[in-house]
């Protein structure tokens, strides 16, 4: 048993050593740095207040439990499938994989956070400190195993449509509840830390350190139970996620774009991972907006639709990546437009849900119609534009659907990249809603016109950019998906090829273009509009009345021109034709 | 367009590609005459797939260019790609569609009329014996079925050149015979085929022209008889690409009593 475990741990170490190069090392490094900071914070709690420490460990537990579900299925460096020909009994396989699961950045950082147990023990006495050592190890094992079991359970659920939908609803509800946790504290009149955190499995280690020796035994029993559960689940993990076998309706489209729409709509309804993501976004939006009802406030309810749109867009952030190398078919048919079809399909899946949800809930609360109706088209258009754009520009190479292993949540080897992309999408989609929201807050119904306009513009313009990107860099994107590696040569190498003068001009333009554009241009005109004259260093506010706006406008133009010049110098020449120059 | 009527089906000029400082394809020049059945053979890692990917516009070469019937793949992609049908090795398809849906989708993308697509899809599915799996999604296909649906997508728009990467890998003998018949018929009707394979007997049986690729270079090219020079293709191939004279070594621990 020990030999298998040790071998698997060493195998994982070897894989990790090869995997962490370049961009992935950066992502992992950032993650590790954030983790170390959180661990230090947790250990610090051990010096302050043990109640807070127990609460801290509850948060770590939730991180282990839920993190992998939203970050591409968790750590799968060693897959159970690798060992299926060895004929290992399930328990030994699980034990070996568990040993390997301890090797890695996340367990190491968590062990660091669990040093808080040792600190707490040392402050209480020698015996307590001695108990802290096994408690740390057992507690870490509980974290890792709970994470593995939860991923396995959801993976199993994703084999049937019902399972995919139910787990999507549950995950959405849990995550929304965490986001709105303040409401629950408020509702229960709870001040400080609820006593329940002590009795979660995350608190047992601390209980043991404080002299409740039974907690140590309970931890050990839990580890054994979870190990047995995981072993049982591993034997049921065979084959990839199955598609549903419902009747097939024939494709009736007659045009190329219609064909893309038909293909995408079928994928949305047949791919159970997409079913899961859709119900997750829906459940998240509804629960997030509805949870203030607990304290008798319905003001957030109308926002369920907008939240759903933003979350659904984040789920689709790697649209092209999840289809993998199927991109070759798009490259072989340069006459047809893939992006427009995907946008139409995304809208026809999401817009009806969003519209019904928004209109129904806003009618229920009588709530701010102009603002909600302004946000709806702005966000829908923004998301439909950003989904193809971001997935074409910041593509995270995915695993081809037919090569995915038993974990259906695992669509890519670069889970850090996927998570980053989802957050980027959240932020950008929210931004596309901002102009319409501001216009609605200031001018009421004019906001709706703004929303329709920005939504249409985003959808059309970002789609156009995505289309161009695919046309110009299609072979490079395909290569990234074939090999799973991003080429290092993009802007940087082009920058290295520039002459010294060009470099200087480009760096000045890109580095300082923001100064005329933002403070001297945009901000200054806002100050002028609000009659805030002679304001610190904003030149336009010092001008005579007739010249204030022209000066601000001139600065905006200057800033835009500087950015334009900088980009023009740096941008690669004629990327669409001819051999690459990198 | 007179250039396209007399031009070779496929012409590669000085194609080169470097991956991570390793030269995968080293300035390959190759001409596939119009109407020929052309076999591309070479050991694993010789650069066959990389060369074919660059030839059809799926991978951008570092230097050099590729022409299909005189149309440059990179500067006139729409014309060049309309003339070629491609079966790449191991790439994904629209996985959540059935075979018929894949063909319908691709036919429409290629700009074919709806009824033409329906007719050709019906015929292709029947000939390749995929019509029994009417409700099966491509993701559930076996490796052999994936090859067959890939071949169907390559044939769908009636191209004049077929570029097939390992078309017979994992295909059962009955289906292989069907595919051979289809391919021979295609060449007899004036089409051209480039096919890569490890299986020498197959190339000898099907092809009239051969190129041997080794370490990213073309080691020999010409008609089948020119390249094999009176020997079997396998002997000629081993002679061209093998470094050691001594031949194949055995595994001592397997053959000892």
mmCIF file with all atom_site columns, N, CA and C in Angstrom, chain B residues 192-218:
data_model
loop_
_atom_site.group_PDB
_atom_site.id
_atom_site.type_symbol
_atom_site.label_atom_id
_atom_site.label_alt_id
_atom_site.label_comp_id
_atom_site.label_asym_id
_atom_site.label_entity_id
_atom_site.label_seq_id
_atom_site.pdbx_PDB_ins_code
_atom_site.Cartn_x
_atom_site.Cartn_y
_atom_site.Cartn_z
_atom_site.occupancy
_atom_site.B_iso_or_equiv
_atom_site.pdbx_formal_charge
_atom_site.auth_seq_id
_atom_site.auth_comp_id
_atom_site.auth_asym_id
_atom_site.auth_atom_id
_atom_site.pdbx_PDB_model_num
ATOM 1  N N  . UNK B 1 192 ? -7.598 14.052 -57.408 1.00 0.00 ? 192 UNK B N  1
ATOM 2  C CA . UNK B 1 192 ? -6.242 13.782 -56.919 1.00 0.00 ? 192 UNK B CA 1
ATOM 3  C C  . UNK B 1 192 ? -6.311 13.521 -55.421 1.00 0.00 ? 192 UNK B C  1
ATOM 4  N N  . UNK B 1 193 ? -5.422 12.644 -54.947 1.00 0.00 ? 193 UNK B N  1
ATOM 5  C CA . UNK B 1 193 ? -5.422 12.308 -53.522 1.00 0.00 ? 193 UNK B CA 1
ATOM 6  C C  . UNK B 1 193 ? -4.008 12.351 -52.974 1.00 0.00 ? 193 UNK B C  1
ATOM 7  N N  . UNK B 1 194 ? -3.841 12.972 -51.808 1.00 0.00 ? 194 UNK B N  1
ATOM 8  C CA . UNK B 1 194 ? -2.601 12.846 -51.044 1.00 0.00 ? 194 UNK B CA 1
ATOM 9  C C  . UNK B 1 194 ? -2.966 12.133 -49.755 1.00 0.00 ? 194 UNK B C  1
ATOM 10 N N  . UNK B 1 195 ? -2.225 11.068 -49.449 1.00 0.00 ? 195 UNK B N  1
ATOM 11 C CA . UNK B 1 195 ? -2.586 10.253 -48.298 1.00 0.00 ? 195 UNK B CA 1
ATOM 12 C C  . UNK B 1 195 ? -1.317 9.943  -47.520 1.00 0.00 ? 195 UNK B C  1
ATOM 13 N N  . UNK B 1 196 ? -1.362 10.083 -46.207 1.00 0.00 ? 196 UNK B N  1
ATOM 14 C CA . UNK B 1 196 ? -0.186 9.714  -45.428 1.00 0.00 ? 196 UNK B CA 1
ATOM 15 C C  . UNK B 1 196 ? -0.465 8.404  -44.728 1.00 0.00 ? 196 UNK B C  1
ATOM 16 N N  . UNK B 1 197 ? 0.567  7.590  -44.571 1.00 0.00 ? 197 UNK B N  1
ATOM 17 C CA . UNK B 1 197 ? 0.361  6.295  -43.925 1.00 0.00 ? 197 UNK B CA 1
ATOM 18 C C  . UNK B 1 197 ? 1.685  5.720  -43.438 1.00 0.00 ? 197 UNK B C  1
ATOM 19 N N  . UNK B 1 198 ? 1.570  4.824  -42.435 1.00 0.00 ? 198 UNK B N  1
ATOM 20 C CA . UNK B 1 198 ? 2.724  4.034  -42.009 1.00 0.00 ? 198 UNK B CA 1
ATOM 21 C C  . UNK B 1 198 ? 2.760  2.714  -42.767 1.00 0.00 ? 198 UNK B C  1
ATOM 22 N N  . UNK B 1 199 ? 1.629  2.334  -43.337 1.00 0.00 ? 199 UNK B N  1
ATOM 23 C CA . UNK B 1 199 ? 1.503  0.973  -43.870 1.00 0.00 ? 199 UNK B CA 1
ATOM 24 C C  . UNK B 1 199 ? 1.969  0.939  -45.315 1.00 0.00 ? 199 UNK B C  1
ATOM 25 N N  . UNK B 1 200 ? 3.153  0.366  -45.531 1.00 0.00 ? 200 UNK B N  1
ATOM 26 C CA . UNK B 1 200 ? 3.771  0.371  -46.865 1.00 0.00 ? 200 UNK B CA 1
ATOM 27 C C  . UNK B 1 200 ? 2.948  -0.418 -47.881 1.00 0.00 ? 200 UNK B C  1
ATOM 28 N N  . UNK B 1 201 ? 2.418  -1.574 -47.415 1.00 0.00 ? 201 UNK B N  1
ATOM 29 C CA . UNK B 1 201 ? 1.672  -2.426 -48.340 1.00 0.00 ? 201 UNK B CA 1
ATOM 30 C C  . UNK B 1 201 ? 0.473  -1.669 -48.901 1.00 0.00 ? 201 UNK B C  1
ATOM 31 N N  . UNK B 1 202 ? -0.150 -0.904 -48.035 1.00 0.00 ? 202 UNK B N  1
ATOM 32 C CA . UNK B 1 202 ? -1.326 -0.142 -48.442 1.00 0.00 ? 202 UNK B CA 1
ATOM 33 C C  . UNK B 1 202 ? -0.960 0.917  -49.482 1.00 0.00 ? 202 UNK B C  1
ATOM 34 N N  . UNK B 1 203 ? 0.143  1.621  -49.232 1.00 0.00 ? 203 UNK B N  1
ATOM 35 C CA . UNK B 1 203 ? 0.581  2.659  -50.164 1.00 0.00 ? 203 UNK B CA 1
ATOM 36 C C  . UNK B 1 203 ? 0.944  2.027  -51.512 1.00 0.00 ? 203 UNK B C  1
ATOM 37 N N  . UNK B 1 204 ? 1.631  0.871  -51.457 1.00 0.00 ? 204 UNK B N  1
ATOM 38 C CA . UNK B 1 204 ? 2.005  0.177  -52.700 1.00 0.00 ? 204 UNK B CA 1
ATOM 39 C C  . UNK B 1 204 ? 0.778  -0.248 -53.490 1.00 0.00 ? 204 UNK B C  1
ATOM 40 N N  . UNK B 1 205 ? -0.230 -0.661 -52.750 1.00 0.00 ? 205 UNK B N  1
ATOM 41 C CA . UNK B 1 205 ? -1.437 -1.183 -53.374 1.00 0.00 ? 205 UNK B CA 1
ATOM 42 C C  . UNK B 1 205 ? -2.263 -0.054 -54.018 1.00 0.00 ? 205 UNK B C  1
ATOM 43 N N  . UNK B 1 206 ? -2.274 1.128  -53.390 1.00 0.00 ? 206 UNK B N  1
ATOM 44 C CA . UNK B 1 206 ? -3.167 2.202  -53.832 1.00 0.00 ? 206 UNK B CA 1
ATOM 45 C C  . UNK B 1 206 ? -2.499 3.266  -54.695 1.00 0.00 ? 206 UNK B C  1
ATOM 46 N N  . UNK B 1 207 ? -1.265 3.662  -54.327 1.00 0.00 ? 207 UNK B N  1
ATOM 47 C CA . UNK B 1 207 ? -0.719 4.910  -54.854 1.00 0.00 ? 207 UNK B CA 1
ATOM 48 C C  . UNK B 1 207 ? 0.082  4.695  -56.141 1.00 0.00 ? 207 UNK B C  1
ATOM 49 N N  . UNK B 1 208 ? 0.113  5.741  -56.976 1.00 0.00 ? 208 UNK B N  1
ATOM 50 C CA . UNK B 1 208 ? 0.991  5.699  -58.145 1.00 0.00 ? 208 UNK B CA 1
ATOM 51 C C  . UNK B 1 208 ? 2.204  6.604  -57.961 1.00 0.00 ? 208 UNK B C  1
ATOM 52 N N  . UNK B 1 209 ? 2.133  7.543  -57.004 1.00 0.00 ? 209 UNK B N  1
ATOM 53 C CA . UNK B 1 209 ? 3.278  8.396  -56.672 1.00 0.00 ? 209 UNK B CA 1
ATOM 54 C C  . UNK B 1 209 ? 3.558  8.292  -55.185 1.00 0.00 ? 209 UNK B C  1
ATOM 55 N N  . UNK B 1 210 ? 4.830  8.446  -54.812 1.00 0.00 ? 210 UNK B N  1
ATOM 56 C CA . UNK B 1 210 ? 5.199  8.322  -53.405 1.00 0.00 ? 210 UNK B CA 1
ATOM 57 C C  . UNK B 1 210 ? 6.248  9.380  -53.054 1.00 0.00 ? 210 UNK B C  1
ATOM 58 N N  . UNK B 1 211 ? 6.170  9.883  -51.822 1.00 0.00 ? 211 UNK B N  1
ATOM 59 C CA . UNK B 1 211 ? 7.283  10.664 -51.275 1.00 0.00 ? 211 UNK B CA 1
ATOM 60 C C  . UNK B 1 211 ? 7.636  10.084 -49.921 1.00 0.00 ? 211 UNK B C  1
ATOM 61 N N  . UNK B 1 212 ? 8.934  9.934  -49.651 1.00 0.00 ? 212 UNK B N  1
ATOM 62 C CA . UNK B 1 212 ? 9.384  9.459  -48.350 1.00 0.00 ? 212 UNK B CA 1
ATOM 63 C C  . UNK B 1 212 ? 9.891  10.674 -47.579 1.00 0.00 ? 212 UNK B C  1
ATOM 64 N N  . UNK B 1 213 ? 9.304  10.896 -46.388 1.00 0.00 ? 213 UNK B N  1
ATOM 65 C CA . UNK B 1 213 ? 9.696  12.035 -45.562 1.00 0.00 ? 213 UNK B CA 1
ATOM 66 C C  . UNK B 1 213 ? 10.433 11.511 -44.346 1.00 0.00 ? 213 UNK B C  1
ATOM 67 N N  . UNK B 1 214 ? 11.562 12.136 -44.024 1.00 0.00 ? 214 UNK B N  1
ATOM 68 C CA . UNK B 1 214 ? 12.316 11.718 -42.850 1.00 0.00 ? 214 UNK B CA 1
ATOM 69 C C  . UNK B 1 214 ? 12.976 12.952 -42.231 1.00 0.00 ? 214 UNK B C  1
ATOM 70 N N  . UNK B 1 215 ? 12.853 13.089 -40.921 1.00 0.00 ? 215 UNK B N  1
ATOM 71 C CA . UNK B 1 215 ? 13.438 14.210 -40.178 1.00 0.00 ? 215 UNK B CA 1
ATOM 72 C C  . UNK B 1 215 ? 13.090 15.555 -40.818 1.00 0.00 ? 215 UNK B C  1
ATOM 73 N N  . UNK B 1 216 ? 11.854 15.708 -41.241 1.00 0.00 ? 216 UNK B N  1
ATOM 74 C CA . UNK B 1 216 ? 11.401 16.984 -41.772 1.00 0.00 ? 216 UNK B CA 1
ATOM 75 C C  . UNK B 1 216 ? 11.824 17.278 -43.197 1.00 0.00 ? 216 UNK B C  1
ATOM 76 N N  . UNK B 1 217 ? 12.507 16.334 -43.861 1.00 0.00 ? 217 UNK B N  1
ATOM 77 C CA . UNK B 1 217 ? 12.919 16.562 -45.251 1.00 0.00 ? 217 UNK B CA 1
ATOM 78 C C  . UNK B 1 217 ? 12.317 15.510 -46.169 1.00 0.00 ? 217 UNK B C  1
ATOM 79 N N  . UNK B 1 218 ? 12.255 15.816 -47.463 1.00 0.00 ? 218 UNK B N  1
ATOM 80 C CA . UNK B 1 218 ? 11.822 14.825 -48.432 1.00 0.00 ? 218 UNK B CA 1
ATOM 81 C C  . UNK B 1 218 ? 13.049 13.997 -48.828 1.00 0.00 ? 218 UNK B C  1
#
